[in-house]
Short mmCIF file of C-alpha atoms and ligand atoms in Angstrom, two decimals:
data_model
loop_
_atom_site.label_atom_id
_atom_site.label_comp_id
_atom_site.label_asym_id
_atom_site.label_seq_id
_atom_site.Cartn_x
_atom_site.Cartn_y
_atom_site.Cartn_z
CA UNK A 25 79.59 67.06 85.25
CA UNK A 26 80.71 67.77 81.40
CA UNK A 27 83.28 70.72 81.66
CA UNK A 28 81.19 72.44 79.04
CA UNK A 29 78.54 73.19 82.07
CA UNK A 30 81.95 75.06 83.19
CA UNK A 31 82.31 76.81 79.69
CA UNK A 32 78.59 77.93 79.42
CA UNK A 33 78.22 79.23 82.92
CA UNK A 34 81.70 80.93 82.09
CA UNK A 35 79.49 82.40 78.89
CA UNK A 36 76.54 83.23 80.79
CA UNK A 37 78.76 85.37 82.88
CA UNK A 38 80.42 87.33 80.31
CA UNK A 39 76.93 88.10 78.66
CA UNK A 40 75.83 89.73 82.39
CA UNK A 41 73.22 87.28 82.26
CA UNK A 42 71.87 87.20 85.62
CA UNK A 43 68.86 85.20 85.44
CA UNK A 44 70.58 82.36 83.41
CA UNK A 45 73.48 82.52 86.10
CA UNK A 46 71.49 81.71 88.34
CA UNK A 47 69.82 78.87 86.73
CA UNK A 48 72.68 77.46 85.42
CA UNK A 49 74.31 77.39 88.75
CA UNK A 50 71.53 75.92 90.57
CA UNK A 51 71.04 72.89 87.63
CA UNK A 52 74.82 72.06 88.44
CA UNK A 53 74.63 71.92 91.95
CA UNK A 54 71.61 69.84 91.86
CA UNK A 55 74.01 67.45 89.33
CA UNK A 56 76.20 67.56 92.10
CA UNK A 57 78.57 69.75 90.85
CA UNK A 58 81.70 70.84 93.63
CA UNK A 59 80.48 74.35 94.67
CA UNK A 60 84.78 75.23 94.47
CA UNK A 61 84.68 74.01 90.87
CA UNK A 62 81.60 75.91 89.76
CA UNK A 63 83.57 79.05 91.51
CA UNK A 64 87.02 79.23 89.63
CA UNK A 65 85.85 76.53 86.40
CA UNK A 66 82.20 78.45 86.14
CA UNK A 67 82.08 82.29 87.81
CA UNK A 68 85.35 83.35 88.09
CA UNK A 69 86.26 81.68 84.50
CA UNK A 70 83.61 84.41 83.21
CA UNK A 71 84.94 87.19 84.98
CA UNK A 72 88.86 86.14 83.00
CA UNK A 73 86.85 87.01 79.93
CA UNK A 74 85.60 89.98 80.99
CA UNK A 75 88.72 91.33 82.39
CA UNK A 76 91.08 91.97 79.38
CA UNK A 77 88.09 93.29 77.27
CA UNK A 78 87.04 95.76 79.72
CA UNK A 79 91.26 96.54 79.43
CA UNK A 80 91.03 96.67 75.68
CA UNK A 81 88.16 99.26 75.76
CA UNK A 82 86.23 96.71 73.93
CA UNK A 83 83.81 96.44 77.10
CA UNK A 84 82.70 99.15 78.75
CA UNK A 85 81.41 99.92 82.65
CA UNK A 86 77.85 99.45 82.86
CA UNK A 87 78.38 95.98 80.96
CA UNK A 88 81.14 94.86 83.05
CA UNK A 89 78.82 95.78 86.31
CA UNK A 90 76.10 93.17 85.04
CA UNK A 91 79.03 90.94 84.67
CA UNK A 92 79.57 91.31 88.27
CA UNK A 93 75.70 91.31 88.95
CA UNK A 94 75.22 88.34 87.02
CA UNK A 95 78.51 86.53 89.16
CA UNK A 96 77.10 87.55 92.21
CA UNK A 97 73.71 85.59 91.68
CA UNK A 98 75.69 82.48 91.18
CA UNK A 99 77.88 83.47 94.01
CA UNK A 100 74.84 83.78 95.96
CA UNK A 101 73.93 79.98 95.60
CA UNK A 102 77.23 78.30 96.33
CA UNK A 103 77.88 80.42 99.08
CA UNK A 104 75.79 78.36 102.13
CA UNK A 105 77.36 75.63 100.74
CA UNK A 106 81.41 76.30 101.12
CA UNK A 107 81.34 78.26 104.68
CA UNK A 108 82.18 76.17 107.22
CA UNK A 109 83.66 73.42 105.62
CA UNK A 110 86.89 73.15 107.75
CA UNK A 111 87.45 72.53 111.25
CA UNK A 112 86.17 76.29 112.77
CA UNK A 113 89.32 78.36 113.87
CA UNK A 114 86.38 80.97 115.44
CA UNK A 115 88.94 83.83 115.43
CA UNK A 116 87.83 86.87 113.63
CA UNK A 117 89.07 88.71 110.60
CA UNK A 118 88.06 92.09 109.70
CA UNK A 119 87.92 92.84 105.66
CA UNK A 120 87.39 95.82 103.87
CA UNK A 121 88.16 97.46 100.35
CA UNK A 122 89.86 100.41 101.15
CA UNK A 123 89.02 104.11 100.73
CA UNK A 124 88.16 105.45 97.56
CA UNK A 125 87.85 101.71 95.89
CA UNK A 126 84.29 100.37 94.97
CA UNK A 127 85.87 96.87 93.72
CA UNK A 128 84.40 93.91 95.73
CA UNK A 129 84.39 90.78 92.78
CA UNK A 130 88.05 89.92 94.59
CA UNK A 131 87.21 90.65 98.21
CA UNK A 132 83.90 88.97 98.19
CA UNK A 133 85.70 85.81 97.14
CA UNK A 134 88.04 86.28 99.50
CA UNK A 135 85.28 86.29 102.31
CA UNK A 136 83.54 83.33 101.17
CA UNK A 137 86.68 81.69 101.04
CA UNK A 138 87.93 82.73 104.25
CA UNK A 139 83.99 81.35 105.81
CA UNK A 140 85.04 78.17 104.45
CA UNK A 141 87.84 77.83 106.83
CA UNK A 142 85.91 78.58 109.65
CA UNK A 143 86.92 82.02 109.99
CA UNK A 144 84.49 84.68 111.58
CA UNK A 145 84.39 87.18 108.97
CA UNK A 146 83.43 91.02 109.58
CA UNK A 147 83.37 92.34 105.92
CA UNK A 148 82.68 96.13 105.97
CA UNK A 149 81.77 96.19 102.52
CA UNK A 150 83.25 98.92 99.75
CA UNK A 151 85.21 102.18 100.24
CA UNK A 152 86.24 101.72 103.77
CA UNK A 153 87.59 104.66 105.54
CA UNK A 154 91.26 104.16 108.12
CA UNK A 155 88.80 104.75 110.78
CA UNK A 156 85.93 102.60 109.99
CA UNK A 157 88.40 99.98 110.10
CA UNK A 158 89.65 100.63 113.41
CA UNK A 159 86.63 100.94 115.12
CA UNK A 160 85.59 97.88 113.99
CA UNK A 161 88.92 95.90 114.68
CA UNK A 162 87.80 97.19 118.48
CA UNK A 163 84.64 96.23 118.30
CA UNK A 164 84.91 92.93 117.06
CA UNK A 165 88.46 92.20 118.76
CA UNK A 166 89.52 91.28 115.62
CA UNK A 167 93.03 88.64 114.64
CA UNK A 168 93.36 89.73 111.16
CA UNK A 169 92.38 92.44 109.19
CA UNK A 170 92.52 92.12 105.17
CA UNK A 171 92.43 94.98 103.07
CA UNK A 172 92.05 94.50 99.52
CA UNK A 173 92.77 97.71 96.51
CA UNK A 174 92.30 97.07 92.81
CA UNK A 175 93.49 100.74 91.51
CA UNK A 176 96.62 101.96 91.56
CA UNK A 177 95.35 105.61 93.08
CA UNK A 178 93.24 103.73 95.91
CA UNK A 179 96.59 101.16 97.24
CA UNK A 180 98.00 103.86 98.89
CA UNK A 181 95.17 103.93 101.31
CA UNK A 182 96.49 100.70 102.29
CA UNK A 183 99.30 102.59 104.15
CA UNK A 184 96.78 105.16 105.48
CA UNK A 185 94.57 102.20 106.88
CA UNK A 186 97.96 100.51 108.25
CA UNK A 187 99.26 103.76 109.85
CA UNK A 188 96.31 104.77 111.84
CA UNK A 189 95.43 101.59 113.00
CA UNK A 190 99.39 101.99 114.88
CA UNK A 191 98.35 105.45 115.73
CA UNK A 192 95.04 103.75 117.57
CA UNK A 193 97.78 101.35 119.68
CA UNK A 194 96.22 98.43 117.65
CA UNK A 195 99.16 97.30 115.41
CA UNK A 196 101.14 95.15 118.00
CA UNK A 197 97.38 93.27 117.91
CA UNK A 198 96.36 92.51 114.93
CA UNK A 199 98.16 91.36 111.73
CA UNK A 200 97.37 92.97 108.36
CA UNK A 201 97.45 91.07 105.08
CA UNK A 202 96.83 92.98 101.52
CA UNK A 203 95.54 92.11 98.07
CA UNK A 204 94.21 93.30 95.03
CA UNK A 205 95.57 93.41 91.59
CA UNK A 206 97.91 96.38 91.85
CA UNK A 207 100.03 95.17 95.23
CA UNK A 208 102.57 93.23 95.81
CA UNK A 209 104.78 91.72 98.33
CA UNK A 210 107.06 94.56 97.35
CA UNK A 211 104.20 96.77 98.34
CA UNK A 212 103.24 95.14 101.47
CA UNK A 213 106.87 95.03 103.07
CA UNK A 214 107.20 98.77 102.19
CA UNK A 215 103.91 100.02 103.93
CA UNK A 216 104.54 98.11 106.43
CA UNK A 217 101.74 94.95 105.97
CA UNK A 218 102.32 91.74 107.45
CA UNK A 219 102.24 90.03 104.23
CA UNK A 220 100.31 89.76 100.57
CA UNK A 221 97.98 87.58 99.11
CA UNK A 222 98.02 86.89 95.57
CA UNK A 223 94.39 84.88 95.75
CA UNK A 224 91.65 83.80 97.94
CA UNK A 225 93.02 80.61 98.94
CA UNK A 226 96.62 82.34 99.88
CA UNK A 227 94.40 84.52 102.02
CA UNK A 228 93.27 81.49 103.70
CA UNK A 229 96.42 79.52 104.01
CA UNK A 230 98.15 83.47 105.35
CA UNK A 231 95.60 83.69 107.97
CA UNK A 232 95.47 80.43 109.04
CA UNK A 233 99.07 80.90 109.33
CA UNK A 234 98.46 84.09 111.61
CA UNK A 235 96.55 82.50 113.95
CA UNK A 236 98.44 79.16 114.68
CO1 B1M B 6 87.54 98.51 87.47
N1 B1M B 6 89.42 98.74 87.05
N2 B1M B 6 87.28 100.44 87.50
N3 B1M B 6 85.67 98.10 87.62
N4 B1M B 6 87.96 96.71 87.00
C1 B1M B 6 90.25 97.56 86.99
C2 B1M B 6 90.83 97.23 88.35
C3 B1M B 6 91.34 97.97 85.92
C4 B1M B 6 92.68 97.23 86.09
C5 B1M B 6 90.77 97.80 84.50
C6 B1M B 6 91.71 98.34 83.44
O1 B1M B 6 92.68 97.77 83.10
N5 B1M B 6 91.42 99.46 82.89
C7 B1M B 6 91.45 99.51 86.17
C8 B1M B 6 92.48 99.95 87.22
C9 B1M B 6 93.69 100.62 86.60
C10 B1M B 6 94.65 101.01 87.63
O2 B1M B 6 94.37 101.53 88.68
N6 B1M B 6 95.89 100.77 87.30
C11 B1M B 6 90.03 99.85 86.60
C12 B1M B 6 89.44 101.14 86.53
C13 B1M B 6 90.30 102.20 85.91
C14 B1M B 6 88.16 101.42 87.01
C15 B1M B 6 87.42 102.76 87.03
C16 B1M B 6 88.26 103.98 87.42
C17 B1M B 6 86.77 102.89 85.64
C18 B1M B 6 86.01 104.18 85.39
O3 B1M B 6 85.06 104.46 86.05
N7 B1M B 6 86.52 104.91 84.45
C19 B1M B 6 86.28 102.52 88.06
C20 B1M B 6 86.73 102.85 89.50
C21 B1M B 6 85.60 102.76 90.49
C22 B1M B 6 86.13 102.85 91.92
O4 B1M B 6 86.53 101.85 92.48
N8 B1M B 6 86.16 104.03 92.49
C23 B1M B 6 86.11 101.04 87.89
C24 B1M B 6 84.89 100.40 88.04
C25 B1M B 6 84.69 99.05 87.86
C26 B1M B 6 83.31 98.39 87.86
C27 B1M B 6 82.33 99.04 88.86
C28 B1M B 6 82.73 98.49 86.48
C29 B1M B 6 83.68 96.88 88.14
C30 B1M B 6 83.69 96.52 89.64
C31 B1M B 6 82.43 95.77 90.07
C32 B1M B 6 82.61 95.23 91.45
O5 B1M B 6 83.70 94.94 91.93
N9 B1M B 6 81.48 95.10 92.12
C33 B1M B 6 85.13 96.85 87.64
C34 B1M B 6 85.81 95.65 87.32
C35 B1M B 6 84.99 94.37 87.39
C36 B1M B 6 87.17 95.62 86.96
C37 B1M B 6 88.02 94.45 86.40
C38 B1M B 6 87.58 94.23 84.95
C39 B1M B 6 87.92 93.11 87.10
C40 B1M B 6 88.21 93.15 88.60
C41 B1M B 6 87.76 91.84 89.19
O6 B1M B 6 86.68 91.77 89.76
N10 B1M B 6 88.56 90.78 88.98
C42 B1M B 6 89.49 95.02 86.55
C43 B1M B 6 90.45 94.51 85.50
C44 B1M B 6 91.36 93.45 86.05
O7 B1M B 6 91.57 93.27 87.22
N11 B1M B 6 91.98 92.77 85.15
C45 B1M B 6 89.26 96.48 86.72
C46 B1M B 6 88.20 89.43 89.41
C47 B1M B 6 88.60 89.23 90.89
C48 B1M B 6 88.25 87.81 91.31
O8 B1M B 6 90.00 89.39 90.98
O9 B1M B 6 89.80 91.56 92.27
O10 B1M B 6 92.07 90.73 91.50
P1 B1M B 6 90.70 90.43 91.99
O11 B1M B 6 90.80 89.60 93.35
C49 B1M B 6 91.64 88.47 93.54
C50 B1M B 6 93.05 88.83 94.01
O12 B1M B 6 93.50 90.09 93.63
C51 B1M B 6 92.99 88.64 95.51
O13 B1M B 6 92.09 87.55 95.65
C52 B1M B 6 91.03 87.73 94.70
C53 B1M B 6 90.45 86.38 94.36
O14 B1M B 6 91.41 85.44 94.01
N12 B1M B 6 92.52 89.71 96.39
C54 B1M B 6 92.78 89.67 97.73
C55 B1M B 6 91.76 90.78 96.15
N13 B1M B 6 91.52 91.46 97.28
C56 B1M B 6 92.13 90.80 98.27
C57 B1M B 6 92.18 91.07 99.63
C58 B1M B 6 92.90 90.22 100.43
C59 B1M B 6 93.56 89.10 99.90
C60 B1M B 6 93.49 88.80 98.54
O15 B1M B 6 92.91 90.52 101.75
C61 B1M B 6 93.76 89.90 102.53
#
């Protein structure tokens, strides 16, 4: 695989091109390209284009949600082939972006990362409320729950999310780990999270970690 199958999908990502995306990412894999690569080399490179143009002002929202659209087609592909490729752990971890926060680039990878280690992942999607997460934590008897937050306004939901799920008697049962651009481990020690993630693959390595 030539790395500039890498830099083009990269390009096909930052011009929200979903149909190409798509394309692209299926020609790869049928090259034999890793599905891991083709995530952080192809998609995600895309998205570190995106990112400080959006920043700048020099992109605006609409363009940076075909972005996403156009990621999410490629995600779409190498997804079947990345869950389950570690030994299964078959304990459950219930994800969420929290209240108020429509940002799900991050905590979709996060899933599909998570999948690959065998994890059993209940991901409640977008602007999760304190009390959608603890129902579901009972329903699902959940290990783990991850919350992810990319604005500074919507990480203080974290601590919302973290405090009723210890007014529901559920805290001494599960074990919470954050993420999201805007947190920190400073963050997580002072609303009281079990730890932070800085990436998808820390998320792994945290819960894995959890669990053993
Ligand atoms: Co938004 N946005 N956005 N946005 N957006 C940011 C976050 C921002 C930093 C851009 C900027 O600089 N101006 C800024 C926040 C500023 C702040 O709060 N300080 C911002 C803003 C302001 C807004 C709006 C308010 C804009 C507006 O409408 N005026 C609005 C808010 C909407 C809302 O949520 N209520 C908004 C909207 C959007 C779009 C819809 C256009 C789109 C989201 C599309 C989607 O997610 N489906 C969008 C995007 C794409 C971004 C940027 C450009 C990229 C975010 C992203 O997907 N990164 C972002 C700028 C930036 O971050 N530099 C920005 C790629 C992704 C792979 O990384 O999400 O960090 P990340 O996830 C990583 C780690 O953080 C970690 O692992 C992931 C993978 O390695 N991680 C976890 C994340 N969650 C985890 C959970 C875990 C563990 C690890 O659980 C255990």
């Amino acid at each position: 695989m030539k790395m500039s199958d890498f830099a083009q999908l990269a390009q096909l990502v930052f011009q929200g091109n979903a149909a190409s995306v798509k394309e692209k990412t299926q020609s790869m894999l049928d090259h034999g390209a890793d599905p891991f690569a083709i995530i952080s080399d192809g998609l995600l490179a895309g998205m570190d284009i995106v990112s400080p143009k959006f920043k700048a002002g020099e992109m605006y929202v609409p363009e940076v949600m075909m972005c996403a659209r156009a990621l999410g087609e490629g995600m779409k592909l190498v997804k079947p082939l990345i869950a389950g490729k570690e030994t299964a752990v078959s304990k459950t971890i219930v994800i969420g972006t929290v209240a108020g926060d429509l940002h799900d680039i991050g905590k979709n990878l996060v899933v599909m990362i998570l999948e690959s280690g065998g994890f059993n992942v209940v991901d409640l999607g977008v602007d999760v409320s304190p009390a959608k997460f603890v129902e579901a934590i009972q329903e699902h008897n959940a290990q783990v729950v991850g919350l992810s937050a990319l604005l500074t306004t919507t990480m203080l939901n974290m601590k919302g999310t973290i405090d009723l799920i210890a007014e529901a008697g559920l805290r001494d049962r599960v074990k919470v780990m954050i993420g999201g651009a805007p947190v920190s481990q400073n963050f997580a020690d002072e609303i009281g999270a079990d730890g932070y993630c800085a990436d998808a693959m820390a998320a792994k390595d945290m819960a894995k970690g959890f669990l053993n």
